Tab-separated table of C-alpha atoms in Angstrom:
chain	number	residue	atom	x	y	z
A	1329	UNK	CA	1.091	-15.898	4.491
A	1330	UNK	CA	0.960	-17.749	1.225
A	1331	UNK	CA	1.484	-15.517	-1.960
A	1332	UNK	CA	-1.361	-17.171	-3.465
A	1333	UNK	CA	-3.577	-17.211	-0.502
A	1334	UNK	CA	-2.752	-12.959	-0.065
A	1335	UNK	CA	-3.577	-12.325	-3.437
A	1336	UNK	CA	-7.165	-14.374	-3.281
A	1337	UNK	CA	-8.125	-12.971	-0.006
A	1338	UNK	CA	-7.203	-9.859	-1.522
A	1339	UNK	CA	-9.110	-9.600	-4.919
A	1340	UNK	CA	-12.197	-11.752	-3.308
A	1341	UNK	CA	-14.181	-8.260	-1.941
A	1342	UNK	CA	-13.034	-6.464	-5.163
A	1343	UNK	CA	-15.310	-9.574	-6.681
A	1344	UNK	CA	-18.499	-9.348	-4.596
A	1345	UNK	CA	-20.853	-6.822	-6.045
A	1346	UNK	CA	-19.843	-9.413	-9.582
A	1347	UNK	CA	-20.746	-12.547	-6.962
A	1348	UNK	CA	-24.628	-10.754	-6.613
A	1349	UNK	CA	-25.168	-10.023	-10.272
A	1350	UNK	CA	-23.504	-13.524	-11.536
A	1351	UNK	CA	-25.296	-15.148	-9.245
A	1352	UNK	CA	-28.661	-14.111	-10.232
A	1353	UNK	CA	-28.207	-13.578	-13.843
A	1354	UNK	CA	-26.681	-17.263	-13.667
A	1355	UNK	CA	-29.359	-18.733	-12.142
A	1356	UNK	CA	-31.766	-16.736	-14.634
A	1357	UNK	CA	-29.791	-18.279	-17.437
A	1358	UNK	CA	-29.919	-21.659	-15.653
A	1359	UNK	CA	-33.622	-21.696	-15.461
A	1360	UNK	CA	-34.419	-20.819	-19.263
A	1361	UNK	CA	-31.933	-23.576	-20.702
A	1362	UNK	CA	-33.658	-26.153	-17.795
A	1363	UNK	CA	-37.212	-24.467	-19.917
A	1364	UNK	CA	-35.751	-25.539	-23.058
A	1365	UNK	CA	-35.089	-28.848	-22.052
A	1366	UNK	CA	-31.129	-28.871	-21.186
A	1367	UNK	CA	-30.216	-30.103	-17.437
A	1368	UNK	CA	-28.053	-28.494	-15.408
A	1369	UNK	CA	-25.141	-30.819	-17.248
A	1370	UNK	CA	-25.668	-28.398	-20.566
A	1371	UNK	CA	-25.510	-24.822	-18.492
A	1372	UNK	CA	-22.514	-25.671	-16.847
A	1373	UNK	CA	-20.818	-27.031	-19.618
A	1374	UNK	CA	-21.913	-24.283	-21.375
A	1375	UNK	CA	-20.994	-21.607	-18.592
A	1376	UNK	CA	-17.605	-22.983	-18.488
A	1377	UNK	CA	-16.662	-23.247	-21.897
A	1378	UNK	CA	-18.484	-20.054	-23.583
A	1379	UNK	CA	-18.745	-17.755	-20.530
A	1380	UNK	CA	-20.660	-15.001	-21.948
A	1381	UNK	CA	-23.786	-13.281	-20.615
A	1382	UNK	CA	-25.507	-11.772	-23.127
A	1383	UNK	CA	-24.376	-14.076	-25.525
A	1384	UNK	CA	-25.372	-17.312	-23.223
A	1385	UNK	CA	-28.825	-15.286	-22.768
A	1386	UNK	CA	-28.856	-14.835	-27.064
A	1387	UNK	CA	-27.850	-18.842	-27.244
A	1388	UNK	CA	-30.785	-20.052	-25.387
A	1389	UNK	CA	-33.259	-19.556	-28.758
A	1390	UNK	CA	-30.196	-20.787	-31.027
A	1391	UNK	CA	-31.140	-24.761	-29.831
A	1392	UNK	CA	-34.016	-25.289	-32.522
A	1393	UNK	CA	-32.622	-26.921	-35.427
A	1394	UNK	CA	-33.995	-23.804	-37.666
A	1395	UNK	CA	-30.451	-22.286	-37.453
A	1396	UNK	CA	-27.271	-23.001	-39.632
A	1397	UNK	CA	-24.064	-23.226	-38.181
A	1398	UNK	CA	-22.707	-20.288	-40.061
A	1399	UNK	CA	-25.900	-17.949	-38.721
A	1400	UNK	CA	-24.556	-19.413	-34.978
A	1401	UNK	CA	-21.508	-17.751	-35.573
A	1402	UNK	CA	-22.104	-14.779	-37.092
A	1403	UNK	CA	-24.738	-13.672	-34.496
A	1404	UNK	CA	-21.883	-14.854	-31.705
A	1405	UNK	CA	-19.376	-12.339	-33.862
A	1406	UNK	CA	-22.453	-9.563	-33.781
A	1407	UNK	CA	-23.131	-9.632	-30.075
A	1408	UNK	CA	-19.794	-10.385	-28.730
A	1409	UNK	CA	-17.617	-7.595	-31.465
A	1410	UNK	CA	-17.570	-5.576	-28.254
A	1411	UNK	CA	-14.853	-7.480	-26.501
A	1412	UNK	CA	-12.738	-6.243	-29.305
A	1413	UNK	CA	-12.741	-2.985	-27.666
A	1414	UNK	CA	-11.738	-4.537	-24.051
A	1415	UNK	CA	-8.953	-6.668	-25.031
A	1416	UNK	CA	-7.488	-3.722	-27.106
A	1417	UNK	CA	-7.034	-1.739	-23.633
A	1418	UNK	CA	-5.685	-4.808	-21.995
A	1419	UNK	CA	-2.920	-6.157	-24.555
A	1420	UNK	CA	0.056	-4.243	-22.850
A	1421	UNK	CA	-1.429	-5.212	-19.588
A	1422	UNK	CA	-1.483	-9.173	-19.817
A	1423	UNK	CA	1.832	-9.233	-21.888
A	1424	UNK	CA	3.185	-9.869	-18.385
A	1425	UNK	CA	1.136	-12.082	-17.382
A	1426	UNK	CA	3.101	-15.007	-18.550
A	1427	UNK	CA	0.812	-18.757	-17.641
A	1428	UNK	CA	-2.315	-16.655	-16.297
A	1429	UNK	CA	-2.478	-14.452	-20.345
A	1430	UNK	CA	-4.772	-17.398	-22.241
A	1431	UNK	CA	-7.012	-17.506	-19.204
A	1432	UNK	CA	-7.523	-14.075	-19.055
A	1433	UNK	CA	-8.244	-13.653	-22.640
A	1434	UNK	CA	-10.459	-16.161	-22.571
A	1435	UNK	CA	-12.645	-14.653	-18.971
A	1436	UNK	CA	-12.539	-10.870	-20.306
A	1437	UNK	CA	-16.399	-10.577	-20.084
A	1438	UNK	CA	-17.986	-6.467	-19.292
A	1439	UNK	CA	-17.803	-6.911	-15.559
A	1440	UNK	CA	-14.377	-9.052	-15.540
A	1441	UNK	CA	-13.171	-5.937	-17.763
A	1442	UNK	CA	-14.482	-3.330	-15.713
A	1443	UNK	CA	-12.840	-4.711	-12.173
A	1444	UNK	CA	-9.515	-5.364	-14.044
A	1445	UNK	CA	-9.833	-1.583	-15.252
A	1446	UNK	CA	-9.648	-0.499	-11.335
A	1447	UNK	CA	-6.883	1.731	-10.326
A	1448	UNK	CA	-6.143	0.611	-6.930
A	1449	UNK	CA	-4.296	-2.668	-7.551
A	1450	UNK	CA	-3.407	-3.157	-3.807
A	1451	UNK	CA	0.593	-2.558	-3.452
A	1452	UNK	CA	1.921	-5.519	-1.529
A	1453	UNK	CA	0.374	-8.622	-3.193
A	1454	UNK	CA	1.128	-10.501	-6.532
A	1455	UNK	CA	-0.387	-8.188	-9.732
A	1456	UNK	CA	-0.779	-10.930	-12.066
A	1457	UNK	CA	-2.281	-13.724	-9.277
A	1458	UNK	CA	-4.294	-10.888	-8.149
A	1459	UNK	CA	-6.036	-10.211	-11.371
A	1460	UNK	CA	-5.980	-13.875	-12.046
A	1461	UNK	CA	-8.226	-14.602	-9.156
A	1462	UNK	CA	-10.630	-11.702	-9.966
A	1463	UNK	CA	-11.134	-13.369	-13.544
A	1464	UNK	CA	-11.692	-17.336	-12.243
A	1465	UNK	CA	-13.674	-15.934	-8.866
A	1466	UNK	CA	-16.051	-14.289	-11.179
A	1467	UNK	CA	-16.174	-17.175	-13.933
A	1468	UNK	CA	-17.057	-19.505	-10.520
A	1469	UNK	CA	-20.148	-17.395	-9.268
A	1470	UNK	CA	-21.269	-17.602	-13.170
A	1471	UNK	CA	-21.032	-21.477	-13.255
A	1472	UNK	CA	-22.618	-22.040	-9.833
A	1473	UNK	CA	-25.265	-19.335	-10.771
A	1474	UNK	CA	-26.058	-21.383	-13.763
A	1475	UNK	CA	-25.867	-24.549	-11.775
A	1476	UNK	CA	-28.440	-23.196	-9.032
A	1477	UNK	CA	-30.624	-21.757	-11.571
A	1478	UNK	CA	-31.207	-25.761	-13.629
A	1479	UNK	CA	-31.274	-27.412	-10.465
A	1480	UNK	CA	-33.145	-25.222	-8.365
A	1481	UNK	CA	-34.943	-22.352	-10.007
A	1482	UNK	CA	-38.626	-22.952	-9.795
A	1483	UNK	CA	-38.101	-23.173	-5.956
A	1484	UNK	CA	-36.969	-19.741	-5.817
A	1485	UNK	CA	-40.018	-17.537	-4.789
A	1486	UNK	CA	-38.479	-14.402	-2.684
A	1487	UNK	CA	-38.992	-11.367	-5.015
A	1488	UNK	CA	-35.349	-10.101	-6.540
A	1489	UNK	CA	-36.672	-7.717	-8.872
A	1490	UNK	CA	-34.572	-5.187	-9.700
A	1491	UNK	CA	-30.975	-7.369	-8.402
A	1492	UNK	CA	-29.221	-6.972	-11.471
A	1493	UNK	CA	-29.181	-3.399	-10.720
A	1494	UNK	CA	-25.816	-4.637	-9.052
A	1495	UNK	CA	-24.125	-4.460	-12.520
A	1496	UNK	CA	-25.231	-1.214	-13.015
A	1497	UNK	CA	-24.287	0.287	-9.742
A	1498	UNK	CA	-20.487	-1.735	-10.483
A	1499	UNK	CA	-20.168	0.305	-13.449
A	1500	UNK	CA	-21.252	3.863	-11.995
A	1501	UNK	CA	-18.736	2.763	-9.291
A	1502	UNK	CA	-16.016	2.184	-11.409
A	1503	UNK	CA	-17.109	5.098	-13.601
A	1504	UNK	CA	-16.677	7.374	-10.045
A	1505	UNK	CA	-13.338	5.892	-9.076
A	1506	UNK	CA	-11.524	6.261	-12.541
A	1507	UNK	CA	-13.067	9.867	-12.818
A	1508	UNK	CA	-11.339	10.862	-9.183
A	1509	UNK	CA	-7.950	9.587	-10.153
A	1510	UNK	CA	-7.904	10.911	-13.384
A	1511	UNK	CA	-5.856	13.732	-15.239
A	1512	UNK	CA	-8.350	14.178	-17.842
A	1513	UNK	CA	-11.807	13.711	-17.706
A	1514	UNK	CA	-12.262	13.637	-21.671
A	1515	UNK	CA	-12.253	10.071	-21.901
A	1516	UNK	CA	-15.076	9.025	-20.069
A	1517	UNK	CA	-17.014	12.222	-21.300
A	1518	UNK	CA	-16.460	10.675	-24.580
A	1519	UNK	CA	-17.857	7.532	-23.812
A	1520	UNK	CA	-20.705	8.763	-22.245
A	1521	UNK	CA	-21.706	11.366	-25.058
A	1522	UNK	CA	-20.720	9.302	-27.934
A	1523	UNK	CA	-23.320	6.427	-26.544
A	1524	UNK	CA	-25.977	8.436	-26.014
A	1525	UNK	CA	-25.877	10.116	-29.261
A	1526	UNK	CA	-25.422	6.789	-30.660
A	1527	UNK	CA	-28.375	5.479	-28.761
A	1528	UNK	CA	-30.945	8.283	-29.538
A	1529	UNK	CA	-29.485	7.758	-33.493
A	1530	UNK	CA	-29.299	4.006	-33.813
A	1531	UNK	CA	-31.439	2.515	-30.879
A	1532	UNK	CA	-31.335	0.274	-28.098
A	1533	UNK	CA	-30.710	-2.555	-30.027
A	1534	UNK	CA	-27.668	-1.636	-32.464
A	1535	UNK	CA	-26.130	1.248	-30.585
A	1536	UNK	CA	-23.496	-0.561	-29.246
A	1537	UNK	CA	-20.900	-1.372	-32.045
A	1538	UNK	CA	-21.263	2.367	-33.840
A	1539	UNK	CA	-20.341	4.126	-30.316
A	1540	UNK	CA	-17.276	1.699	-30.093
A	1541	UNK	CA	-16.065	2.918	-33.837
A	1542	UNK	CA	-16.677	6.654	-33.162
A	1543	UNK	CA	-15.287	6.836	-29.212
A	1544	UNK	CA	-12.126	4.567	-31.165
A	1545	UNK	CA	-11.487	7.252	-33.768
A	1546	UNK	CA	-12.077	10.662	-31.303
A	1547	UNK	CA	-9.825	9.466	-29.210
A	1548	UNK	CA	-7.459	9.032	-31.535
A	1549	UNK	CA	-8.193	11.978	-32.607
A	1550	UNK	CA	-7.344	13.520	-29.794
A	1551	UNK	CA	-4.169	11.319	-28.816
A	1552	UNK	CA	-1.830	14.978	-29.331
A	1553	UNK	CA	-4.190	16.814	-26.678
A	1554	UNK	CA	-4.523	13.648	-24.275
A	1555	UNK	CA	-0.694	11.660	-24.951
A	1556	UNK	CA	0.484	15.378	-23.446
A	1557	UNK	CA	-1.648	15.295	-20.059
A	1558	UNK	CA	-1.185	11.496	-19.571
A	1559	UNK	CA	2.846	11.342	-20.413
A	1560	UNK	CA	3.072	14.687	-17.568
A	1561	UNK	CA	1.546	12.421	-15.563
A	1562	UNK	CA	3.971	9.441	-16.054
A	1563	UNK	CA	6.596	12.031	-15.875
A	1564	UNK	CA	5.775	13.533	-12.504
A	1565	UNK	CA	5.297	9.502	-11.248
A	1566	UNK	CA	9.081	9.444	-12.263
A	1567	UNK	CA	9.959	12.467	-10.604
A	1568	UNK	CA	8.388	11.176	-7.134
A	1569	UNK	CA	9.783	7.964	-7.185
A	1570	UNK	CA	13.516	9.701	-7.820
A	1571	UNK	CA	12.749	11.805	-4.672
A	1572	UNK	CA	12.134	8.841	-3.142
A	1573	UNK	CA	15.589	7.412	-4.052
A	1574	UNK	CA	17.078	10.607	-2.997
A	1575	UNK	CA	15.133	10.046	0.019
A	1576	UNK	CA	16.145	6.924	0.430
A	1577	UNK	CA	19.744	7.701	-0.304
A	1578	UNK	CA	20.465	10.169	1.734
A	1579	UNK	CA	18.742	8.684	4.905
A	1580	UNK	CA	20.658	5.234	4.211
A	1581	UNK	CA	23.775	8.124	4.204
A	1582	UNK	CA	22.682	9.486	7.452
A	1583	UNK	CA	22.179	6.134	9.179
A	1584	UNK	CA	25.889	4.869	8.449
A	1585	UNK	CA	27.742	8.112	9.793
B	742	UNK	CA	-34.830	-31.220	-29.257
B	743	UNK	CA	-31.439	-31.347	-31.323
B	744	UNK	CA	-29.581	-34.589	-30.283
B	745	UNK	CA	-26.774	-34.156	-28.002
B	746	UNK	CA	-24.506	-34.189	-31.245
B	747	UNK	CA	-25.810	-30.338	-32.427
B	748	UNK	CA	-26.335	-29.097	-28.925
B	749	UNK	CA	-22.704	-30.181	-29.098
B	750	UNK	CA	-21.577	-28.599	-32.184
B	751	UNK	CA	-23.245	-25.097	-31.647
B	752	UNK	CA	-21.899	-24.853	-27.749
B	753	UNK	CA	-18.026	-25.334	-29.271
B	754	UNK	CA	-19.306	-23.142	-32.220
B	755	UNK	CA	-20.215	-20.307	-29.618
B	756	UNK	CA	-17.177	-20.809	-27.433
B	757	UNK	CA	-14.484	-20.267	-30.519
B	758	UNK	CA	-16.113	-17.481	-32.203
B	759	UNK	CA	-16.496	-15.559	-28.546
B	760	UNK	CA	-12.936	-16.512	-27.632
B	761	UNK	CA	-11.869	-15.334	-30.988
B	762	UNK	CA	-13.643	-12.087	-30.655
B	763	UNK	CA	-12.118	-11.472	-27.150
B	764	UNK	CA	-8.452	-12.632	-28.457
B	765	UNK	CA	-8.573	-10.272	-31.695
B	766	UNK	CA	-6.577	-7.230	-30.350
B	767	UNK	CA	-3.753	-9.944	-28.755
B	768	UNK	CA	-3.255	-11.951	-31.954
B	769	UNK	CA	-3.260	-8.574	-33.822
B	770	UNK	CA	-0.165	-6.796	-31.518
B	771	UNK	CA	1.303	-9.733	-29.424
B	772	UNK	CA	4.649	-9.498	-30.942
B	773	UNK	CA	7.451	-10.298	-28.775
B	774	UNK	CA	8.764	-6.497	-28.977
B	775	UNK	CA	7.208	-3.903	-27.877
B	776	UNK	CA	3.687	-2.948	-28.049
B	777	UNK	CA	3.144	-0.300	-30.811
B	778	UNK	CA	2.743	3.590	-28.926
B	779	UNK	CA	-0.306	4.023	-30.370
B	780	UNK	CA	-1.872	0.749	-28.491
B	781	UNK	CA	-0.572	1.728	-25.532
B	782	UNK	CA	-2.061	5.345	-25.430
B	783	UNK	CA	-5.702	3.766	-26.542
B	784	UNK	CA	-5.244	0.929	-23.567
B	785	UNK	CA	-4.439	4.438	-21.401
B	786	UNK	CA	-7.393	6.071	-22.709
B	787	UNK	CA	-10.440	3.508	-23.835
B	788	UNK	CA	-11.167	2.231	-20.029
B	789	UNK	CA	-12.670	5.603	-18.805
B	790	UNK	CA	-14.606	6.001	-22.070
B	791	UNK	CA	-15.788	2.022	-21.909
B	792	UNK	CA	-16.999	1.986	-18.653
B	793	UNK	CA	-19.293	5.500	-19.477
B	794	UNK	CA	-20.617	3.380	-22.415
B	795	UNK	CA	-21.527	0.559	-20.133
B	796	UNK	CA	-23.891	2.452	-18.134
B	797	UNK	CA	-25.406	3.637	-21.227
B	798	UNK	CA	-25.679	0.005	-22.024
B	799	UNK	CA	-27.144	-1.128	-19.003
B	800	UNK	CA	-30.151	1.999	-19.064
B	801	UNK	CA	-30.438	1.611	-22.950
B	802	UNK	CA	-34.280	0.386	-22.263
B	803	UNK	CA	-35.233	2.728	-19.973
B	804	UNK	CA	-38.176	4.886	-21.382
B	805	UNK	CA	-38.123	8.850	-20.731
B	806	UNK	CA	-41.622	9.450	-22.091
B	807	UNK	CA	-42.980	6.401	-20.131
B	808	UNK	CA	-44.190	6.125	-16.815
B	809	UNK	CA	-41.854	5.805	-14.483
B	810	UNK	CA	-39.803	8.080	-16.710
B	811	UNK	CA	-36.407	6.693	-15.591
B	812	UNK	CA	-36.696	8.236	-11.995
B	813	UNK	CA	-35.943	5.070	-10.440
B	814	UNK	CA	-32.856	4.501	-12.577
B	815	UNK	CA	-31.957	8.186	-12.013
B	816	UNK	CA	-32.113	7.764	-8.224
B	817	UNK	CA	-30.019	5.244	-7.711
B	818	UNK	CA	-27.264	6.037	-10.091
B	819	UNK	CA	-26.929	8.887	-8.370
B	820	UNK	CA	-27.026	7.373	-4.868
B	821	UNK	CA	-24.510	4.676	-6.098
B	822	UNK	CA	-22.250	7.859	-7.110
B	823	UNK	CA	-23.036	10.047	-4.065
B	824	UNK	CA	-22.189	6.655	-1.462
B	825	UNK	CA	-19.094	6.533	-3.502
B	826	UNK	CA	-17.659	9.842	-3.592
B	827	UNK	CA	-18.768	10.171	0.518
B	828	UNK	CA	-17.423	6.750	1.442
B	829	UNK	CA	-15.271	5.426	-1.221
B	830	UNK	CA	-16.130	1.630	-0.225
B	831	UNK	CA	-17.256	-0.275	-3.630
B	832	UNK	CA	-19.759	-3.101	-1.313
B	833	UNK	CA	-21.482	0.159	0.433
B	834	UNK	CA	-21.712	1.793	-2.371
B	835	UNK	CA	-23.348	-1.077	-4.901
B	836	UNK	CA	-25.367	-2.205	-2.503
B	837	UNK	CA	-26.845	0.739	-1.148
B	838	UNK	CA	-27.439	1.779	-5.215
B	839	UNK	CA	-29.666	-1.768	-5.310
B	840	UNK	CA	-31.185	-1.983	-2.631
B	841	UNK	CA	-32.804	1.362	-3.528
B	842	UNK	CA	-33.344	0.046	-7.156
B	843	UNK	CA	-35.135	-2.789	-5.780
B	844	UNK	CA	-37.231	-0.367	-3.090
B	845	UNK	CA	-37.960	1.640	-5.985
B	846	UNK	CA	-39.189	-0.580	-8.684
B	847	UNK	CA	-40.725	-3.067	-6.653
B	848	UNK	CA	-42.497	-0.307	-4.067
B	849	UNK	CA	-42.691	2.633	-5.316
B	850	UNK	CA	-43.535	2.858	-8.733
């Protein structure tokens, strides 16, 4: 099979639980900018070239003429800081991702993030095309969400209440597989202490960026404890895969006498 | 309505500065060598801890002292996290977590 065709048919049920809540957030998106007066020519432009949830959700009361350029962008820095924090885990990981490393930048929303966080990267297909296609599946699902959403939204009349749960339930999901493959759960007890401290301190609204700066500096904090229990577990990787030479060795060995 | 000029302008405005924010950490330590130790360790360490925050994001407007008290929420987080540690299949698992959300909330309370 095609290398490119594997690694798309391979990320594409990775992307599906991102295809519900893209979707519908989309098309909720999609309806408010139609409300405002801005076809569906406006949401996909602006789906494609911003690509930002929240932020696309934030943008919809920016279109009044009562805001200055400047305030645009320094409520885009406030509510988007957070992707600081994601590309900071990812800059050793798209290093090698040669053509595909602008794109990716550019698509690392929360839920892109979160899938490209996952830890079982099937073994026989492309890496990079695979997490290419997880970034530009999910961007789709986001445009044609918005798309759906100008063209079509008032007709929509079945009761999804409660869909964007989907998100949620990604996150817990992800949160359960990184916790079983882990060497040390302190990391995502961390995160989950930190922001709920931070959230019963700051509130709902302004939580976000002083969890980021406090789970940042425990953790690095705590890099003597945790570099220890990760670099045993790089070492023991090492150790299997030069039993596997062995392995390897001696059966090729075998085979020729 | 803005003409199509500003509606312009503030679109490009928002793309750059959320690009920007996103690209921070790679013009910051995309060097041709190596990437510094310490960078590496956080990019080891920050996913686990990220993720946890996220699901504090997504439940940051639930109300404890409100009816329905978060039970709804509280229900299906943990069936998304019992489907997952039973089966281990990400589709069961999300969508057996929202379908309950939605049974819940729309339902039940």
């Amino acid at each position: 099979m095609n290398e490119k065709m594997k690694a798309l048919k391979a990320a594409f049920p990775y992307t599906i639980p991102v295809m519900l809540g893209y979707l519908f957030i989309g098309i909720a998106f999609g309806v408010l900018f139609e409300n405002k007066g801005y076809n569906f020519l406006w949401a996909v432009l602006m789906s494609t070239l911003v690509y930002a949830g929240s932020m696309q959700y934030v943008a919809v009361n920016l279109f009044t003429g009562s805001i200055s350029l400047i305030s645009v962008v320094f409520i885009t820095f406030m509510v988007n800081i957070r992707h600081v924090f994601y590309g900071l885990s990812m800059v050793d990981k798209f290093k090698k991702m040669g053509k595909f490393k602008f794109y990716m930048i550019f698509s690392l929303t929360d839920e892109t993030y979160s899938l490209l966080c996952l830890t079982d990267v099937p073994k026989d297909v492309n890496h990079n095309l695979f997490l290419f296609f997880i970034a530009i599946l999910n961007q789709s699902y986001w445009i044609i969400g918005s798309l759906i959403g100008s063209v079509a939204g008032s007709l929509i009349t079945f009761n999804s209440e409660g869909i964007d749960f989907a998100m949620t339930a990604l996150f817990v999901v992800i949160f359960v597989e990184q916790w079983l493959s882990a060497k040390s759960h302190i990391p995502a007890v961390t995160g989950i202490l930190i922001s709920l401290i931070c959230l019963i301190t700051f509130g709902s609204s302004s939580f976000l960026l002083p969890s980021m700066i406090i789970i940042l500096l425990v953790l690095t904090l705590l890099r003597k404890k945790l570099d220890v229990k990760i670099n045993t577990e790089i070492k023991e990787q090492n150790d299997n895969d030069l039993e596997d030479k062995h392995e390897k060795k001696a059966r090729e060995e075998y085979l020729e006498c | 309505m803005l003409t199509t000029f500003q509606s312009l302008m503030i679109i490009i405005v928002i793309a750059l500065v959320t690009l920007f924010t996103r690209a921070i950490p790679f013009l910051i330590f995309s060097g041709q060598g190596e990437t510094p130790k310490y960078v590496v360790y956080i990019g080891k360490v920050l996913p686990a801890a990220v993720i946890g925050m996220l699901i504090i994001y997504c439940v940051k407007n639930v109300s404890l002292t409100k009816l329905p008290y978060g039970i709804p929420e509280a229900i299906s987080i943990i069936t998304v996290a019992s489907l997952h540690i039973w089966k281990r299949n990400n589709l069961i698992s999300i969508l057996g977590g929202t379908v309950t959300y939605m049974i819940l909330i729309q339902f039940v309370f």
